[in-house]
PDB file of C-alpha atoms in Angstrom:
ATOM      1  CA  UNK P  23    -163.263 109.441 186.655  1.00 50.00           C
ATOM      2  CA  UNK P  24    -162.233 106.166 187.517  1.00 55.00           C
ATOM      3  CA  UNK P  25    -162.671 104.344 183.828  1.00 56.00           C
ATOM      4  CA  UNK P  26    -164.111 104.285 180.591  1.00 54.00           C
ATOM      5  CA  UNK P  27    -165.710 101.878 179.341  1.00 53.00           C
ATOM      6  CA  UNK P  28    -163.831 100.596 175.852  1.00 54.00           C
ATOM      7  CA  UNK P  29    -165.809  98.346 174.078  1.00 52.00           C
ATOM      8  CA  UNK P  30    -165.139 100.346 170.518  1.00 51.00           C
ATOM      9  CA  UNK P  31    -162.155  98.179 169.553  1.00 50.00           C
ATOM     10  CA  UNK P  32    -164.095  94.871 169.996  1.00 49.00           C
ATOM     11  CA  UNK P  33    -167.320  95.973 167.949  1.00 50.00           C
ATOM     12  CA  UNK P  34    -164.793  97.275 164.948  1.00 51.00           C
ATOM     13  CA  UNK P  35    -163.274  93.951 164.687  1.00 52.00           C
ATOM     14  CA  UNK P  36    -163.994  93.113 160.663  1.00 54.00           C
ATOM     15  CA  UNK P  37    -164.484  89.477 161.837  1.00 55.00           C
ATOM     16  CA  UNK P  38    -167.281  90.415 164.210  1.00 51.00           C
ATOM     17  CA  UNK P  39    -170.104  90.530 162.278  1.00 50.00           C
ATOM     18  CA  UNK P  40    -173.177  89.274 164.119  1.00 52.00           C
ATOM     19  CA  UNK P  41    -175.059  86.359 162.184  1.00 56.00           C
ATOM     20  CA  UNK P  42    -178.842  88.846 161.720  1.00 61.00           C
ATOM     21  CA  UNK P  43    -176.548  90.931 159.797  1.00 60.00           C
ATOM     22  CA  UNK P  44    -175.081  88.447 157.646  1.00 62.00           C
ATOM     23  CA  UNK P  45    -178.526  87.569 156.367  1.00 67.00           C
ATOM     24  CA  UNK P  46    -180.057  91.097 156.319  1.00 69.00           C
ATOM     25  CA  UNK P  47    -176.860  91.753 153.422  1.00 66.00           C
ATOM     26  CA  UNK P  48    -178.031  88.316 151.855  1.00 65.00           C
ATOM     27  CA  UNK P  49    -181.155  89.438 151.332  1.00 67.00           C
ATOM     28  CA  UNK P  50    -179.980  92.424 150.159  1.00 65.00           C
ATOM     29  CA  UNK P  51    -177.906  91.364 147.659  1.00 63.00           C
ATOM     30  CA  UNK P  52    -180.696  88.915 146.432  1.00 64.00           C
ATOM     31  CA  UNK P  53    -183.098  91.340 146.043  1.00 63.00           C
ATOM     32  CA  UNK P  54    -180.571  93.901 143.615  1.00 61.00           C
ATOM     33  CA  UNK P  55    -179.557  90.525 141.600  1.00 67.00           C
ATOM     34  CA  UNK P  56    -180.625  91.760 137.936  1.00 78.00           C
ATOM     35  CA  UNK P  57    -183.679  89.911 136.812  1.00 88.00           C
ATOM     36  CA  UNK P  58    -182.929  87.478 134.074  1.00 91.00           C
ATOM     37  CA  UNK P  59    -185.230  88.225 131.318  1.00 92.00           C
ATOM     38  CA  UNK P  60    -187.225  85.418 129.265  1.00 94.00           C
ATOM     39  CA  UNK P  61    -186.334  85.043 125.824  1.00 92.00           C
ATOM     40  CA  UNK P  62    -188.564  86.343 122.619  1.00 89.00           C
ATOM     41  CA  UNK P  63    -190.923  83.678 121.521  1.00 85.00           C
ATOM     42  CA  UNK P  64    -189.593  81.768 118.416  1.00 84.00           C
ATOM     43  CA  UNK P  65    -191.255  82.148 115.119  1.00 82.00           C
ATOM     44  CA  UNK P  66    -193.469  78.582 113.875  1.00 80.00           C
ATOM     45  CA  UNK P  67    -190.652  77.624 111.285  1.00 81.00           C
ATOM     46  CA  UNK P  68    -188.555  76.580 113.744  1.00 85.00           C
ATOM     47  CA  UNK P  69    -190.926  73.896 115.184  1.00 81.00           C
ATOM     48  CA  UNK P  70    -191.473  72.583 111.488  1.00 78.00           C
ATOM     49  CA  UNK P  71    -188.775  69.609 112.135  1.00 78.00           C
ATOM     50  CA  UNK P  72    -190.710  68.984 115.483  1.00 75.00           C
ATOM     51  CA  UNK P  73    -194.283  68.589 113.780  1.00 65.00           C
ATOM     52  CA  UNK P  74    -192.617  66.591 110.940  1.00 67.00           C
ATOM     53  CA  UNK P  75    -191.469  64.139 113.140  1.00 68.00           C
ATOM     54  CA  UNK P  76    -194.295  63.922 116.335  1.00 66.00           C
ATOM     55  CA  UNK P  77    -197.239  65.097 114.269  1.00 59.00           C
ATOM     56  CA  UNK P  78    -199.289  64.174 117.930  1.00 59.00           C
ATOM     57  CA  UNK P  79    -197.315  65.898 119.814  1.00 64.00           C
ATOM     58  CA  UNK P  80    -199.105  69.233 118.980  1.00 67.00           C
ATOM     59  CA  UNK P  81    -196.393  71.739 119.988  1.00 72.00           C
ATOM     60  CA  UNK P  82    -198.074  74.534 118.160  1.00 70.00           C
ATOM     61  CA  UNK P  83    -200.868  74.835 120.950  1.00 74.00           C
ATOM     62  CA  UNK P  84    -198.212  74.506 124.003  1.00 85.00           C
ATOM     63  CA  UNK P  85    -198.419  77.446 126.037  1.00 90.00           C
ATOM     64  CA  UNK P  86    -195.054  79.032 125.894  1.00 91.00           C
ATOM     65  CA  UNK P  87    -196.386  82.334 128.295  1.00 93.00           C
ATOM     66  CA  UNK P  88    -193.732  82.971 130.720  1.00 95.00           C
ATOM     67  CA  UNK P  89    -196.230  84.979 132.874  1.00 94.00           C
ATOM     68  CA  UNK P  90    -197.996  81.963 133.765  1.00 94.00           C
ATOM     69  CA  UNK P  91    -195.663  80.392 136.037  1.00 95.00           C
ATOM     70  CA  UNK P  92    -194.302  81.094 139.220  1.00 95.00           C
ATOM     71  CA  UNK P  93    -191.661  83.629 139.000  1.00 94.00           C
ATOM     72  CA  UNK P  94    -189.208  82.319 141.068  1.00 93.00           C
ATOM     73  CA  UNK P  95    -189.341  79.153 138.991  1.00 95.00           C
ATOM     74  CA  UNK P  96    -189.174  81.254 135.985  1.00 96.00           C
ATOM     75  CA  UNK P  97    -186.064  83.179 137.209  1.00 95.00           C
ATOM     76  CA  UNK P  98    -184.258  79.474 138.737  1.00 96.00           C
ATOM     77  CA  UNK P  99    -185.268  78.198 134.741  1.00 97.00           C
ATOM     78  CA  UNK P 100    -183.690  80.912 133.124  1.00 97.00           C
ATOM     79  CA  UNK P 101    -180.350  80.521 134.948  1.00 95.00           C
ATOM     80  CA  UNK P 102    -180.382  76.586 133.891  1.00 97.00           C
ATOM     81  CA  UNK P 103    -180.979  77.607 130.129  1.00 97.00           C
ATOM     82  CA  UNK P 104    -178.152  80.711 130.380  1.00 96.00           C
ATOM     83  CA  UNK P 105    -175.943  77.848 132.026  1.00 97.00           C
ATOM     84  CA  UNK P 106    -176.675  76.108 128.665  1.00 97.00           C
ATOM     85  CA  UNK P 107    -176.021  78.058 126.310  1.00 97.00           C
ATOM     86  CA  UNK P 108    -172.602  78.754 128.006  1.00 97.00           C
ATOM     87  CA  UNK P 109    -172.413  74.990 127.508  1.00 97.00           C
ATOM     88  CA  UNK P 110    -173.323  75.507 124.339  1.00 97.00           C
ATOM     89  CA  UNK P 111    -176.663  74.365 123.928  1.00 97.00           C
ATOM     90  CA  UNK P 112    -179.250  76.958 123.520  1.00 97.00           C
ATOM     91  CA  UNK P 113    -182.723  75.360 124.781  1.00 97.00           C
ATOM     92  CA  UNK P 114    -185.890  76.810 124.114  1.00 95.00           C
ATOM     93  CA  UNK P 115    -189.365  76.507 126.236  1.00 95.00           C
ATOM     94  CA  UNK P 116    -191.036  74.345 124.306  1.00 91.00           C
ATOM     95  CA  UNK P 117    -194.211  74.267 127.250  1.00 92.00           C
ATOM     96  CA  UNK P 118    -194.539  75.707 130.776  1.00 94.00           C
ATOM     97  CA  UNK P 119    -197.974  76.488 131.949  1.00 95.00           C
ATOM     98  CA  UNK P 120    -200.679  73.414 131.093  1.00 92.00           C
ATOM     99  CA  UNK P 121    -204.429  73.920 131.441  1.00 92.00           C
ATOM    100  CA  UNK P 122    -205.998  70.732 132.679  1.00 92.00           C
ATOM    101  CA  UNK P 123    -208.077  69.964 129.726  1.00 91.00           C
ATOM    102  CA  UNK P 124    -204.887  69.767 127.679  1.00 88.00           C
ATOM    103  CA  UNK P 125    -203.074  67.507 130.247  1.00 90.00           C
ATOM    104  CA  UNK P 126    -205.564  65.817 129.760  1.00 90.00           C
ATOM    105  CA  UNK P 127    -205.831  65.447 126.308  1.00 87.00           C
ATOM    106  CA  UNK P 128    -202.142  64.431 126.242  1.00 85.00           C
ATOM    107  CA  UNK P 129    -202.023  62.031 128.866  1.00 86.00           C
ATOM    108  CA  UNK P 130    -204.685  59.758 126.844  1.00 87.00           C
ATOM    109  CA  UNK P 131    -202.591  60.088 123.415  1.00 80.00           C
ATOM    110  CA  UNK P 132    -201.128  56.584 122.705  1.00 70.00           C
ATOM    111  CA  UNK P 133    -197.850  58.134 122.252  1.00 68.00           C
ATOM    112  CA  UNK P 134    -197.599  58.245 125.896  1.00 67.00           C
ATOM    113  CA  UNK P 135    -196.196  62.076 126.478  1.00 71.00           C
ATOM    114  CA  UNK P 136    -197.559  61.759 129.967  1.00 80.00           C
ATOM    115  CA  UNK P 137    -198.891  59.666 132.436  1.00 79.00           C
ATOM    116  CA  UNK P 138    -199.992  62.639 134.505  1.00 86.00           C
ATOM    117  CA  UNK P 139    -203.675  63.293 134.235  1.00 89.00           C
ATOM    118  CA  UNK P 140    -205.031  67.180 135.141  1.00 88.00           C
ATOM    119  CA  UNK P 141    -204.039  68.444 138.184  1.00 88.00           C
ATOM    120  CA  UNK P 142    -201.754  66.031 138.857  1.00 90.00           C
ATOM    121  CA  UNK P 143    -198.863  67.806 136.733  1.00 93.00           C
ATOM    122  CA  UNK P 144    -196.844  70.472 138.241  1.00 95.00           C
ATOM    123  CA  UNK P 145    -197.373  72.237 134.787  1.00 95.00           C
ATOM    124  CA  UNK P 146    -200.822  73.034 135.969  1.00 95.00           C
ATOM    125  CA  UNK P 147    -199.477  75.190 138.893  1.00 94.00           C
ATOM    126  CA  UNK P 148    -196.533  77.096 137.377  1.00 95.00           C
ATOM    127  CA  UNK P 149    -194.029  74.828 138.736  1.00 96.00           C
ATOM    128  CA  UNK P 150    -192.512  72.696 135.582  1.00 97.00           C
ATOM    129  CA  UNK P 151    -191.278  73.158 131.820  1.00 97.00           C
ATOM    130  CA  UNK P 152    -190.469  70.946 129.089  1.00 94.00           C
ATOM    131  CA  UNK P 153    -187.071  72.484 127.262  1.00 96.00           C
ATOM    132  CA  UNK P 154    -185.368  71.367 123.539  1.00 94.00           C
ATOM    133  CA  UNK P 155    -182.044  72.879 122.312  1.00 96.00           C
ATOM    134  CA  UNK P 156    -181.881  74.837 119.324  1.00 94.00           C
ATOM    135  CA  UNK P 157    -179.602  73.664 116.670  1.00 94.00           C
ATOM    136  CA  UNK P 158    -179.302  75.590 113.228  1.00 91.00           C
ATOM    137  CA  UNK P 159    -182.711  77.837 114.172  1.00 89.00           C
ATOM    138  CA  UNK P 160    -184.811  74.572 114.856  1.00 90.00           C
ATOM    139  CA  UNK P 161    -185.895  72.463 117.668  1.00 91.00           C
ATOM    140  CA  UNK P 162    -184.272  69.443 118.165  1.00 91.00           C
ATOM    141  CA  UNK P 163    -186.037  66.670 120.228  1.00 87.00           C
ATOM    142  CA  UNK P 164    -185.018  63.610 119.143  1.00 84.00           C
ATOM    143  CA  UNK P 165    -183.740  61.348 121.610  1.00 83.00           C
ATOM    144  CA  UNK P 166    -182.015  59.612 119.002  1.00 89.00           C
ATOM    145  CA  UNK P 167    -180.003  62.273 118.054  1.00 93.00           C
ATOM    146  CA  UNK P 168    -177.104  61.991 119.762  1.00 96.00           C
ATOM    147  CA  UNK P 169    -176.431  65.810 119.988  1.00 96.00           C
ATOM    148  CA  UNK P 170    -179.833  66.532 121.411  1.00 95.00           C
ATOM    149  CA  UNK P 171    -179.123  64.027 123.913  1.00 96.00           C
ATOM    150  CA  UNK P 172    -176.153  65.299 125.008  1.00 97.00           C
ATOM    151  CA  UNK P 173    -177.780  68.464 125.221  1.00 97.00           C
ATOM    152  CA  UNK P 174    -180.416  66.395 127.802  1.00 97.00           C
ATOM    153  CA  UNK P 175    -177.518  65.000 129.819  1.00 97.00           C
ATOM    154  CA  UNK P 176    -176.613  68.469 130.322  1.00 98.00           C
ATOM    155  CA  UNK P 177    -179.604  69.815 130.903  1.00 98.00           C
ATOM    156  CA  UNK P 178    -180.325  66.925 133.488  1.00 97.00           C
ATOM    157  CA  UNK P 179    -177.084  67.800 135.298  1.00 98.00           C
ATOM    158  CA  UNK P 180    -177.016  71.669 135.576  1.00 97.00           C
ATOM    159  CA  UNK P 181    -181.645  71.558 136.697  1.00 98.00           C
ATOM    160  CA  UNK P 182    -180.472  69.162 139.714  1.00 97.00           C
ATOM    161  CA  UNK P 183    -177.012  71.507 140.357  1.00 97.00           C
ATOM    162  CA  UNK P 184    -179.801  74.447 141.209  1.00 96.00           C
ATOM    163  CA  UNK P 185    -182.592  71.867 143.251  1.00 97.00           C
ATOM    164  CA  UNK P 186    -184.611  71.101 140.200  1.00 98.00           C
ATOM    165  CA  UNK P 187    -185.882  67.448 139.436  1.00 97.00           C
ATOM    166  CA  UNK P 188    -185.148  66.345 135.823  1.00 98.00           C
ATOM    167  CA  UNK P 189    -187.505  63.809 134.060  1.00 95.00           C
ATOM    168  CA  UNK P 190    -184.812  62.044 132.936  1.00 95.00           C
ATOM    169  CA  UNK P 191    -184.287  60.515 135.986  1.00 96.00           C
ATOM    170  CA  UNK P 192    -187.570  58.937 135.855  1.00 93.00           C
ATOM    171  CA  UNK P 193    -188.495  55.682 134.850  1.00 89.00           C
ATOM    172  CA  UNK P 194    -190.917  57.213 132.440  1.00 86.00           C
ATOM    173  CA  UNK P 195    -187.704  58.992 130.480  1.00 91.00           C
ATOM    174  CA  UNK P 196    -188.653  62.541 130.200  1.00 92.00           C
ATOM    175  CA  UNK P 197    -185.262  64.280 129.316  1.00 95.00           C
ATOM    176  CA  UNK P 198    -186.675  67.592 128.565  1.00 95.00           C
ATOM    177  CA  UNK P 199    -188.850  68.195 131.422  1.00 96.00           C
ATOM    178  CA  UNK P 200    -187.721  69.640 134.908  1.00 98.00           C
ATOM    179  CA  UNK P 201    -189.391  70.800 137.584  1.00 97.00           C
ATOM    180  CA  UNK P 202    -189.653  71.899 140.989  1.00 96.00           C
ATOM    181  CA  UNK P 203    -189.079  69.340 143.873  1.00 96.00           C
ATOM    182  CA  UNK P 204    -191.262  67.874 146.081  1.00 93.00           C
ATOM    183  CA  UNK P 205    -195.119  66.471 146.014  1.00 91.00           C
ATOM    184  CA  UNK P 206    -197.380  69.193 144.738  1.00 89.00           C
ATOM    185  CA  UNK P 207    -199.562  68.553 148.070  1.00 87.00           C
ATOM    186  CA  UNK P 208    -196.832  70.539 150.240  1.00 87.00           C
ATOM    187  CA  UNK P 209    -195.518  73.056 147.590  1.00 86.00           C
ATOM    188  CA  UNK P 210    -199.705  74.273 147.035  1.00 85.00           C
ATOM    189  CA  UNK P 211    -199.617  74.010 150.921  1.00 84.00           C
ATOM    190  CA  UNK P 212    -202.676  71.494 151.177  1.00 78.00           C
ATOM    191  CA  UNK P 213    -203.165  69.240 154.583  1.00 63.00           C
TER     192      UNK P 213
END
């Protein structure tokens, strides 16, 4: 016999690894990261600070149904607010999902909560929450609280660390909101 091939060493070289593998054990280990889990919805007391001082905003009929948004949203979301809390500032979903109607409704208060009329909001496709932090069991919101605003600041820094847009950013100041980037048009895949 006048050779063998020996190709075994070069294949067995740890280094080697060719690039359809490297993503094939991506995906793996994406798809056995543990799910993170939404939280249990908080009881109405603590929201009573919140309706004391923006009777109009109407946070008792804010959707707050985790299964109405996209999930991969959802899961993104839930690894901002964990980041938070390790932070220290628990947040709390204060709205996700947003029927029309009641984007609507709140983009013609004369409080201004939005200038986004129906359709126009990403909260109408799964695709954007508003958070608060959680101090002593309530809701803080208060911009001029200077805790709750450091809470934003952080919130604001670890949404756009994972992709996400943060309304406070915006010159309409919306420090509770993020969302997911880019014009609803190409994330609903329209022409």
């Amino acid at each position: 016999m006048w050779g063998v091939l020996k190709m075994g060493r070069y294949y067995q070289r740890p280094e080697y690894v060719v690039p359809d593998y490297q993503q094939a054990a991506r995906i793996k280990q994406t798809l056995l990261e543990e799910k993170l889990v939404p939280p249990p919805p908080l009881p109405p007391l603590a929201f009573t600070d919140v309706q004391v001082q923006m009777p109009g905003l109407d946070i008792i009929h804010a959707n707050r149904d985790w299964s109405r948004m996209n999930p991969v949203f959802v899961q993104t979301v839930l690894r901002v607010m964990a980041t938070m809390k390790a932070r220290g500032f628990a947040m709390v979903l204060l709205e996700g999902y947003r029927s029309p109607a009641r984007q609507d409704a709140l983009a013609a208060q004369s409080n201004h909560v939005t200038q986004a009329k129906g359709g126009q909001s990403k909260h109408q496709y799964g695709l954007a929450v508003d958070l608060a932090p959680m101090r002593n069991g309530k809701v803080v919101i208060s911009e001029r609280d200077a805790w709750a605003m450091q809470a934003y600041q952080a919130l604001g820094e670890e949404a756009q660390a994972v992709g996400l847009t943060w309304g406070g950013n915006w010159s309409f100041k919306d420090f509770g909101h993020i969302e997911q980037p880019g014009s609803l048009k190409v994330l609903l895949g329209k022409k």
